mmCIF file of C-alpha atoms and ligand atoms in Angstrom:
data_model
loop_
_atom_site.group_PDB
_atom_site.id
_atom_site.type_symbol
_atom_site.label_atom_id
_atom_site.label_comp_id
_atom_site.label_asym_id
_atom_site.label_seq_id
_atom_site.Cartn_x
_atom_site.Cartn_y
_atom_site.Cartn_z
ATOM 1 C CA MET Q 218 -56.167 50.190 86.786
ATOM 2 C CA THR Q 219 -58.450 47.637 85.157
ATOM 3 C CA SER Q 220 -58.093 46.985 81.432
ATOM 4 C CA ALA Q 221 -61.105 47.191 79.099
ATOM 5 C CA PRO Q 222 -63.017 43.897 78.882
ATOM 6 C CA THR Q 223 -62.306 41.812 75.785
ATOM 7 C CA PRO Q 224 -65.414 41.705 73.585
ATOM 8 C CA GLN Q 225 -67.112 38.315 73.315
ATOM 9 C CA ARG Q 226 -67.595 37.458 69.659
ATOM 10 C CA SER Q 227 -68.194 34.451 67.482
ATOM 11 C CA GLY Q 228 -68.029 34.208 63.744
ATOM 12 C CA LEU Q 229 -65.399 34.073 61.072
ATOM 13 C CA ALA Q 230 -64.181 36.809 58.765
ATOM 14 C CA VAL Q 231 -62.471 35.644 55.582
ATOM 15 C CA VAL Q 232 -60.291 38.540 54.468
ATOM 16 C CA GLY Q 233 -59.598 38.031 50.772
ATOM 17 C CA GLY Q 234 -62.302 36.236 48.838
ATOM 18 C CA GLY Q 235 -60.167 34.830 46.033
ATOM 19 C CA LYS Q 236 -59.647 31.220 45.026
ATOM 20 C CA ILE Q 237 -58.795 29.753 48.417
ATOM 21 C CA GLY Q 238 -61.060 32.169 50.331
ATOM 22 C CA GLU Q 239 -63.975 30.953 48.235
ATOM 23 C CA ALA Q 240 -62.975 27.278 48.582
ATOM 24 C CA LEU Q 241 -63.007 27.622 52.369
ATOM 25 C CA VAL Q 242 -66.239 29.652 52.489
ATOM 26 C CA SER Q 243 -68.022 27.247 50.137
ATOM 27 C CA GLY Q 244 -67.161 24.312 52.382
ATOM 28 C CA LEU Q 245 -67.836 26.071 55.668
ATOM 29 C CA VAL Q 246 -71.327 27.250 54.686
ATOM 30 C CA ARG Q 247 -72.404 23.638 54.188
ATOM 31 C CA ARG Q 248 -72.675 23.329 57.976
ATOM 32 C CA PRO Q 249 -76.307 24.090 58.947
ATOM 33 C CA GLY Q 250 -76.705 27.714 60.049
ATOM 34 C CA ALA Q 251 -73.049 28.538 59.401
ATOM 35 C CA ALA Q 252 -73.498 31.142 56.671
ATOM 36 C CA GLU Q 253 -74.870 33.784 59.038
ATOM 37 C CA GLY Q 254 -71.662 33.626 61.100
ATOM 38 C CA ILE Q 255 -69.374 34.092 58.099
ATOM 39 C CA VAL Q 256 -68.248 37.459 56.816
ATOM 40 C CA VAL Q 257 -66.134 38.185 53.740
ATOM 41 C CA VAL Q 258 -63.911 41.223 53.416
ATOM 42 C CA GLU Q 259 -63.013 41.718 49.779
ATOM 43 C CA ARG Q 260 -61.171 44.573 48.072
ATOM 44 C CA SER Q 261 -63.198 44.060 44.879
ATOM 45 C CA PRO Q 262 -66.881 45.016 45.388
ATOM 46 C CA GLU Q 263 -67.902 42.854 42.408
ATOM 47 C CA ARG Q 264 -66.209 39.824 43.913
ATOM 48 C CA ALA Q 265 -67.754 40.527 47.323
ATOM 49 C CA ALA Q 266 -71.228 40.694 45.753
ATOM 50 C CA GLN Q 267 -70.596 37.400 43.951
ATOM 51 C CA LEU Q 268 -69.659 35.619 47.200
ATOM 52 C CA VAL Q 269 -72.639 37.072 49.070
ATOM 53 C CA GLN Q 270 -74.952 35.920 46.306
ATOM 54 C CA ARG Q 271 -73.399 32.448 46.003
ATOM 55 C CA TYR Q 272 -73.051 31.547 49.680
ATOM 56 C CA GLY Q 273 -75.420 33.771 51.673
ATOM 57 C CA VAL Q 274 -72.550 35.217 53.722
ATOM 58 C CA ARG Q 275 -72.234 38.886 54.758
ATOM 59 C CA SER Q 276 -69.787 41.375 53.257
ATOM 60 C CA LEU Q 277 -68.255 43.968 55.607
ATOM 61 C CA ASP Q 278 -65.261 46.268 55.689
ATOM 62 C CA LEU Q 279 -62.263 45.379 57.840
ATOM 63 C CA ALA Q 280 -63.416 47.409 60.848
ATOM 64 C CA GLY Q 281 -66.913 45.914 60.724
ATOM 65 C CA ALA Q 282 -65.583 42.393 60.303
ATOM 66 C CA ALA Q 283 -63.147 42.753 63.209
ATOM 67 C CA ALA Q 284 -65.911 44.121 65.414
ATOM 68 C CA ALA Q 285 -68.229 41.240 64.541
ATOM 69 C CA CYS Q 286 -65.900 38.246 64.294
ATOM 70 C CA ARG Q 287 -63.568 36.380 66.620
ATOM 71 C CA VAL Q 288 -61.524 34.614 63.923
ATOM 72 C CA LEU Q 289 -59.905 36.763 61.246
ATOM 73 C CA LEU Q 290 -58.714 34.528 58.404
ATOM 74 C CA VAL Q 291 -56.175 36.255 56.177
ATOM 75 C CA ALA Q 292 -56.429 34.910 52.613
ATOM 76 C CA VAL Q 293 -54.745 37.595 50.510
ATOM 77 C CA LYS Q 294 -51.622 37.014 48.422
ATOM 78 C CA PRO Q 295 -48.342 36.921 50.365
ATOM 79 C CA GLN Q 296 -47.315 40.092 48.495
ATOM 80 C CA ASP Q 297 -50.440 41.871 49.891
ATOM 81 C CA VAL Q 298 -50.155 40.652 53.486
ATOM 82 C CA ASP Q 299 -48.105 43.538 54.894
ATOM 83 C CA ALA Q 300 -50.433 46.190 53.449
ATOM 84 C CA LEU Q 301 -53.455 44.320 54.764
ATOM 85 C CA LEU Q 302 -52.023 43.875 58.261
ATOM 86 C CA ALA Q 303 -51.297 47.602 58.464
ATOM 87 C CA LEU Q 304 -55.007 48.254 57.810
ATOM 88 C CA LEU Q 305 -56.132 45.468 60.138
ATOM 89 C CA ALA Q 306 -53.889 46.156 63.140
ATOM 90 C CA PRO Q 307 -55.908 49.067 64.630
ATOM 91 C CA HIS Q 308 -58.972 46.797 64.807
ATOM 92 C CA VAL Q 309 -57.331 43.762 66.430
ATOM 93 C CA ASP Q 310 -57.666 43.132 70.175
ATOM 94 C CA PRO Q 311 -56.856 40.213 72.523
ATOM 95 C CA GLY Q 312 -60.244 38.634 71.789
ATOM 96 C CA HIS Q 313 -59.222 37.835 68.210
ATOM 97 C CA LEU Q 314 -57.587 34.794 66.702
ATOM 98 C CA VAL Q 315 -55.787 35.588 63.452
ATOM 99 C CA VAL Q 316 -55.437 32.672 61.035
ATOM 100 C CA SER Q 317 -53.211 33.170 57.993
ATOM 101 C CA VAL Q 318 -53.198 30.946 54.940
ATOM 102 C CA ALA Q 319 -50.609 33.039 53.088
ATOM 103 C CA ALA Q 320 -47.905 30.820 51.594
ATOM 104 C CA GLY Q 321 -44.501 31.325 53.107
ATOM 105 C CA VAL Q 322 -45.392 34.166 55.464
ATOM 106 C CA PRO Q 323 -44.068 33.336 58.958
ATOM 107 C CA THR Q 324 -46.233 33.904 62.015
ATOM 108 C CA ALA Q 325 -43.462 36.129 63.430
ATOM 109 C CA ARG Q 326 -43.942 38.586 60.551
ATOM 110 C CA ILE Q 327 -47.699 38.674 61.165
ATOM 111 C CA GLU Q 328 -47.290 39.048 64.931
ATOM 112 C CA ALA Q 329 -44.846 41.933 64.451
ATOM 113 C CA ALA Q 330 -47.489 43.842 62.472
ATOM 114 C CA LEU Q 331 -50.302 43.300 65.024
ATOM 115 C CA PRO Q 332 -50.769 44.335 68.675
ATOM 116 C CA THR Q 333 -48.331 42.600 71.013
ATOM 117 C CA GLY Q 334 -49.576 39.196 72.142
ATOM 118 C CA THR Q 335 -51.991 38.597 69.246
ATOM 119 C CA ALA Q 336 -52.746 34.883 68.763
ATOM 120 C CA VAL Q 337 -51.768 33.808 65.243
ATOM 121 C CA VAL Q 338 -52.161 30.379 63.641
ATOM 122 C CA ARG Q 339 -50.562 29.675 60.251
ATOM 123 C CA VAL Q 340 -52.482 27.258 58.053
ATOM 124 C CA MET Q 341 -51.772 25.732 54.660
ATOM 125 C CA PRO Q 342 -55.104 24.575 53.198
ATOM 126 C CA ASN Q 343 -55.781 23.405 49.652
ATOM 127 C CA THR Q 344 -58.594 23.861 47.155
ATOM 128 C CA PRO Q 345 -60.217 20.401 47.555
ATOM 129 C CA ALA Q 346 -61.818 22.093 50.584
ATOM 130 C CA LEU Q 347 -64.406 22.943 47.904
ATOM 131 C CA VAL Q 348 -65.574 19.318 48.069
ATOM 132 C CA ASP Q 349 -64.858 18.693 51.770
ATOM 133 C CA GLU Q 350 -61.667 16.784 50.840
ATOM 134 C CA GLY Q 351 -59.226 19.504 51.841
ATOM 135 C CA MET Q 352 -55.897 19.000 53.567
ATOM 136 C CA SER Q 353 -55.127 21.760 56.058
ATOM 137 C CA VAL Q 354 -51.895 21.878 58.023
ATOM 138 C CA LEU Q 355 -51.641 24.081 61.136
ATOM 139 C CA SER Q 356 -48.784 25.661 63.094
ATOM 140 C CA ALA Q 357 -49.012 27.836 66.185
ATOM 141 C CA GLY Q 358 -47.502 31.294 66.390
ATOM 142 C CA ALA Q 359 -45.740 32.493 69.546
ATOM 143 C CA HIS Q 360 -48.946 33.521 71.358
ATOM 144 C CA ALA Q 361 -51.313 30.807 70.112
ATOM 145 C CA THR Q 362 -52.349 28.380 72.847
ATOM 146 C CA PRO Q 363 -53.448 24.756 72.388
ATOM 147 C CA GLU Q 364 -57.016 26.096 72.635
ATOM 148 C CA HIS Q 365 -56.370 28.438 69.707
ATOM 149 C CA LEU Q 366 -55.038 25.500 67.676
ATOM 150 C CA ASP Q 367 -58.102 23.451 68.636
ATOM 151 C CA GLU Q 368 -60.320 26.306 67.491
ATOM 152 C CA ALA Q 369 -58.535 26.583 64.130
ATOM 153 C CA GLU Q 370 -58.643 22.798 63.747
ATOM 154 C CA ALA Q 371 -62.384 22.690 64.455
ATOM 155 C CA LEU Q 372 -62.930 25.309 61.769
ATOM 156 C CA LEU Q 373 -60.864 23.586 59.101
ATOM 157 C CA SER Q 374 -61.950 20.045 59.866
ATOM 158 C CA ALA Q 375 -65.354 21.051 58.443
ATOM 159 C CA VAL Q 376 -63.743 21.025 54.983
ATOM 160 C CA GLY Q 377 -61.397 18.036 55.169
ATOM 161 C CA GLN Q 378 -58.492 16.614 57.111
ATOM 162 C CA VAL Q 379 -56.250 18.560 59.457
ATOM 163 C CA ARG Q 380 -52.665 17.969 60.635
ATOM 164 C CA ARG Q 381 -50.386 19.965 62.919
ATOM 165 C CA VAL Q 382 -46.678 20.528 62.230
ATOM 166 C CA PRO Q 383 -43.895 22.712 63.619
ATOM 167 C CA GLU Q 384 -43.811 25.934 61.616
ATOM 168 C CA SER Q 385 -40.362 25.009 60.264
ATOM 169 C CA GLN Q 386 -42.098 22.368 58.086
ATOM 170 C CA GLN Q 387 -44.696 24.704 56.560
ATOM 171 C CA ASP Q 388 -42.727 25.587 53.408
ATOM 172 C CA ALA Q 389 -42.403 21.872 52.591
ATOM 173 C CA VAL Q 390 -46.092 21.329 53.383
ATOM 174 C CA THR Q 391 -46.975 24.219 51.066
ATOM 175 C CA ALA Q 392 -44.993 22.556 48.262
ATOM 176 C CA LEU Q 393 -46.679 19.182 48.838
ATOM 177 C CA SER Q 394 -50.327 19.606 49.780
ATOM 178 C CA GLY Q 395 -50.853 23.352 49.241
ATOM 179 C CA SER Q 396 -49.731 23.295 45.609
ATOM 180 C CA GLY Q 397 -50.306 19.538 45.257
ATOM 181 C CA PRO Q 398 -53.748 19.617 43.614
ATOM 182 C CA ALA Q 399 -52.203 21.522 40.691
ATOM 183 C CA TYR Q 400 -49.712 18.715 40.045
ATOM 184 C CA PHE Q 401 -52.509 16.150 39.854
ATOM 185 C CA PHE Q 402 -54.574 18.396 37.556
ATOM 186 C CA PHE Q 403 -51.495 18.820 35.347
ATOM 187 C CA LEU Q 404 -50.994 15.059 35.200
ATOM 188 C CA VAL Q 405 -54.640 14.441 34.361
ATOM 189 C CA GLU Q 406 -54.502 17.106 31.640
ATOM 190 C CA ALA Q 407 -51.449 15.393 30.085
ATOM 191 C CA MET Q 408 -53.089 11.953 30.252
ATOM 192 C CA ILE Q 409 -56.214 13.261 28.532
ATOM 193 C CA ASP Q 410 -53.973 14.709 25.810
ATOM 194 C CA ALA Q 411 -52.478 11.243 25.371
ATOM 195 C CA GLY Q 412 -55.989 9.880 24.815
ATOM 196 C CA ILE Q 413 -56.544 12.525 22.122
ATOM 197 C CA LEU Q 414 -53.254 11.525 20.460
ATOM 198 C CA LEU Q 415 -54.484 7.940 20.404
ATOM 199 C CA GLY Q 416 -57.709 9.034 18.698
ATOM 200 C CA LEU Q 417 -60.235 8.903 21.564
ATOM 201 C CA PRO Q 418 -62.963 11.556 21.816
ATOM 202 C CA ARG Q 419 -61.991 14.189 24.444
ATOM 203 C CA THR Q 420 -65.026 13.530 26.666
ATOM 204 C CA LEU Q 421 -64.334 9.791 26.729
ATOM 205 C CA ALA Q 422 -60.627 10.351 27.465
ATOM 206 C CA ALA Q 423 -61.558 12.736 30.304
ATOM 207 C CA ASP Q 424 -64.102 10.291 31.783
ATOM 208 C CA LEU Q 425 -61.574 7.433 31.691
ATOM 209 C CA ILE Q 426 -58.807 9.434 33.325
ATOM 210 C CA VAL Q 427 -60.905 11.165 36.004
ATOM 211 C CA GLN Q 428 -62.465 7.884 37.148
ATOM 212 C CA THR Q 429 -59.032 6.229 37.072
ATOM 213 C CA ALA Q 430 -57.604 9.062 39.214
ATOM 214 C CA LEU Q 431 -60.496 8.753 41.679
ATOM 215 C CA GLY Q 432 -60.138 4.969 41.866
ATOM 216 C CA ALA Q 433 -56.365 5.177 42.338
ATOM 217 C CA ALA Q 434 -56.712 7.883 45.028
ATOM 218 C CA THR Q 435 -59.316 5.818 46.873
ATOM 219 C CA MET Q 436 -57.025 2.762 46.800
ATOM 220 C CA LEU Q 437 -54.113 4.861 48.076
ATOM 221 C CA ARG Q 438 -56.265 6.051 50.960
ATOM 222 C CA ASP Q 439 -58.160 2.872 51.812
ATOM 223 C CA SER Q 440 -56.087 -0.194 50.851
ATOM 224 C CA GLY Q 441 -53.336 0.258 53.431
ATOM 225 C CA GLU Q 442 -50.845 -0.697 50.716
ATOM 226 C CA HIS Q 443 -47.742 1.249 49.700
ATOM 227 C CA PRO Q 444 -47.906 3.034 46.311
ATOM 228 C CA VAL Q 445 -45.127 0.750 45.057
ATOM 229 C CA GLN Q 446 -47.216 -2.367 45.817
ATOM 230 C CA LEU Q 447 -50.241 -0.846 44.113
ATOM 231 C CA ARG Q 448 -48.193 0.048 41.025
ATOM 232 C CA GLU Q 449 -46.599 -3.412 40.885
ATOM 233 C CA ALA Q 450 -50.064 -5.000 40.934
ATOM 234 C CA VAL Q 451 -50.866 -3.153 37.686
ATOM 235 C CA THR Q 452 -47.540 -3.955 36.057
ATOM 236 C CA SER Q 453 -47.811 -7.355 34.340
ATOM 237 C CA PRO Q 454 -44.590 -9.045 33.213
ATOM 238 C CA GLY Q 455 -43.886 -8.197 29.587
ATOM 239 C CA GLY Q 456 -47.042 -6.096 29.488
ATOM 240 C CA THR Q 457 -48.243 -2.593 28.679
ATOM 241 C CA THR Q 458 -47.650 -0.855 32.009
ATOM 242 C CA ILE Q 459 -43.931 -1.616 32.188
ATOM 243 C CA ALA Q 460 -43.560 -0.212 28.670
ATOM 244 C CA ALA Q 461 -45.091 3.041 29.943
ATOM 245 C CA ILE Q 462 -43.082 3.075 33.190
ATOM 246 C CA ARG Q 463 -39.824 2.701 31.241
ATOM 247 C CA GLU Q 464 -40.726 5.828 29.252
ATOM 248 C CA LEU Q 465 -41.599 7.758 32.437
ATOM 249 C CA GLU Q 466 -38.198 6.851 33.898
ATOM 250 C CA ARG Q 467 -36.382 7.561 30.612
ATOM 251 C CA HIS Q 468 -37.932 11.065 30.584
ATOM 252 C CA GLY Q 469 -36.934 11.692 34.191
ATOM 253 C CA VAL Q 470 -40.503 12.198 35.437
ATOM 254 C CA ARG Q 471 -39.618 11.150 38.998
ATOM 255 C CA ALA Q 472 -36.679 13.576 39.115
ATOM 256 C CA ALA Q 473 -38.827 16.283 37.509
ATOM 257 C CA LEU Q 474 -41.489 15.926 40.216
ATOM 258 C CA ILE Q 475 -38.901 16.071 42.987
ATOM 259 C CA ALA Q 476 -37.286 19.152 41.420
ATOM 260 C CA ALA Q 477 -40.694 20.788 40.908
ATOM 261 C CA ILE Q 478 -41.692 20.308 44.529
ATOM 262 C CA GLU Q 479 -38.306 21.570 45.691
ATOM 263 C CA ALA Q 480 -38.857 24.690 43.547
ATOM 264 C CA ALA Q 481 -42.260 25.241 45.180
ATOM 265 C CA HIS Q 482 -40.620 24.946 48.607
ATOM 266 C CA ASP Q 483 -37.928 27.456 47.659
ATOM 267 C CA ARG Q 484 -40.543 29.896 46.359
ATOM 268 C CA SER Q 485 -42.470 29.594 49.626
ATOM 269 C CA VAL Q 486 -39.305 30.477 51.557
ATOM 270 C CA GLU Q 487 -38.734 33.428 49.219
ATOM 271 C CA LEU Q 488 -42.319 34.703 49.666
ATOM 272 C CA GLY Q 489 -41.770 34.683 53.413
ATOM 273 C CA ARG Q 490 -38.814 37.077 53.321
HETATM 274 N N1 LIG S 213 -55.069 29.102 45.764
HETATM 275 C C1 LIG S 213 -54.674 28.093 46.559
HETATM 276 O O1 LIG S 213 -54.831 26.891 46.210
HETATM 277 C C2 LIG S 213 -54.050 28.372 47.879
HETATM 278 C C3 LIG S 213 -53.713 29.647 48.266
HETATM 279 N N2 LIG S 213 -53.145 29.883 49.487
HETATM 280 C C4 LIG S 213 -52.811 31.243 49.897
HETATM 281 O O2 LIG S 213 -54.013 31.982 49.948
HETATM 282 C C5 LIG S 213 -53.783 33.330 49.626
HETATM 283 C C6 LIG S 213 -54.740 33.757 48.536
HETATM 284 O O3 LIG S 213 -54.476 32.984 47.383
HETATM 285 P P1 LIG S 213 -55.537 32.931 46.200
HETATM 286 O O4 LIG S 213 -56.893 32.772 46.783
HETATM 287 O O5 LIG S 213 -55.013 31.941 45.248
HETATM 288 O O6 LIG S 213 -55.365 34.399 45.611
HETATM 289 P P2 LIG S 213 -56.453 35.312 44.856
HETATM 290 O O7 LIG S 213 -55.662 36.350 44.147
HETATM 291 O O8 LIG S 213 -57.402 34.443 44.102
HETATM 292 O O9 LIG S 213 -57.266 35.970 46.069
HETATM 293 C C7 LIG S 213 -56.823 37.022 46.844
HETATM 294 C C8 LIG S 213 -58.012 37.929 47.100
HETATM 295 O O10 LIG S 213 -57.646 38.884 48.093
HETATM 296 C C9 LIG S 213 -58.286 40.106 47.777
HETATM 297 N N3 LIG S 213 -57.577 41.169 48.496
HETATM 298 C C10 LIG S 213 -56.309 41.608 48.337
HETATM 299 N N4 LIG S 213 -56.033 42.587 49.229
HETATM 300 C C11 LIG S 213 -57.141 42.751 49.986
HETATM 301 C C12 LIG S 213 -57.475 43.586 51.081
HETATM 302 N N5 LIG S 213 -56.601 44.481 51.554
HETATM 303 N N6 LIG S 213 -58.700 43.470 51.617
HETATM 304 C C13 LIG S 213 -59.588 42.582 51.122
HETATM 305 N N7 LIG S 213 -59.343 41.758 50.099
HETATM 306 C C14 LIG S 213 -58.134 41.834 49.534
HETATM 307 C C15 LIG S 213 -58.195 40.191 46.275
HETATM 308 O O11 LIG S 213 -59.149 41.088 45.725
HETATM 309 C C16 LIG S 213 -58.458 38.733 45.874
HETATM 310 O O12 LIG S 213 -59.835 38.477 45.634
HETATM 311 C C17 LIG S 213 -52.313 33.445 49.221
HETATM 312 O O13 LIG S 213 -51.578 33.979 50.288
HETATM 313 C C18 LIG S 213 -51.906 32.007 48.946
HETATM 314 O O14 LIG S 213 -50.544 31.796 49.265
HETATM 315 C C19 LIG S 213 -52.926 28.872 50.376
HETATM 316 C C20 LIG S 213 -53.254 27.592 50.053
HETATM 317 C C21 LIG S 213 -53.794 27.209 48.763
HETATM 318 O O1 LIG S 214 -49.476 28.948 44.299
HETATM 319 C C1 LIG S 214 -49.487 29.454 45.427
HETATM 320 O O2 LIG S 214 -48.635 30.281 45.771
HETATM 321 C C2 LIG S 214 -50.553 29.040 46.421
HETATM 322 C C3 LIG S 214 -49.967 28.536 47.689
HETATM 323 C C4 LIG S 214 -50.252 27.067 47.699
HETATM 324 C C5 LIG S 214 -51.143 26.870 46.561
HETATM 325 N N1 LIG S 214 -51.339 27.970 45.898
#
């Protein structure tokens, strides 16, 4: 008996057009001609219409998207993944690659809900994909080949950097780079508040801090120096910076950051159960 031929498809379906779904779509459509190959599947019709209007992508239901697209990118909340996979499973065949960005959810749980042998790649992206400065970290499921990983990497490298890790490291990755942008935004927000306390206009305080964050991030990336060296270069003997650093240490900011990131890791593990 010969099995039915696997359909040849191209294209990407983003299932779940929320915050990260939009960040990925917005970056991916910047490639010339890409928008016509991108489909969104969104539970909310209003949200679907918004994404179609903003990015020129198509909106289809799950069956239509699975028929049209090779890569099915699952971007719903971890709590909604099981319900979604139950709806998706009847439409998945060996010609598909399923990519999940759901925090914490192991590839084994996704594979168990889909036809036996389905190729699954777990990815932790982050929202700076919106500006092509994303950090996406990939892990292969049991049936994903190096070619599947290459395919997922090619997709995500359009919106920033890509790394590969064993899946056992994904909860830590989620806590660092997945949630990471929020920590920096929080820090920036607090620093702007400090400017307000010191009597600066809010717009000036924001301009000073955003440019300082950008400059510091660029130095971290490009100087080849360790963060400690860069911080020491700012910290003049008997000066202003050491007065601030002493307060940061006195308030346990280093320990607070470590504890916060550990809490994010633990929540990722919990979401995966
Ligand atoms: N927001 C972020 O920075 C990141 C989020 N993630 C992961 O991405 C996933 C989505 O997160 P967000 O975008 O923040 O959530 P969100 O709540 O903004 O978006 C989820 C979207 O999925 C849609 N949806 C739910 N069930 C659906 C279904 N059955 N069919 C079609 N659409 C459906 C919802 O209407 C909503 O628009 C989560 O699993 C999260 O762990 C991963 C990395 C970063
Ligand atoms: O907060 C969350 O659960 C998601 C996963 C990583 C970033 N946002």
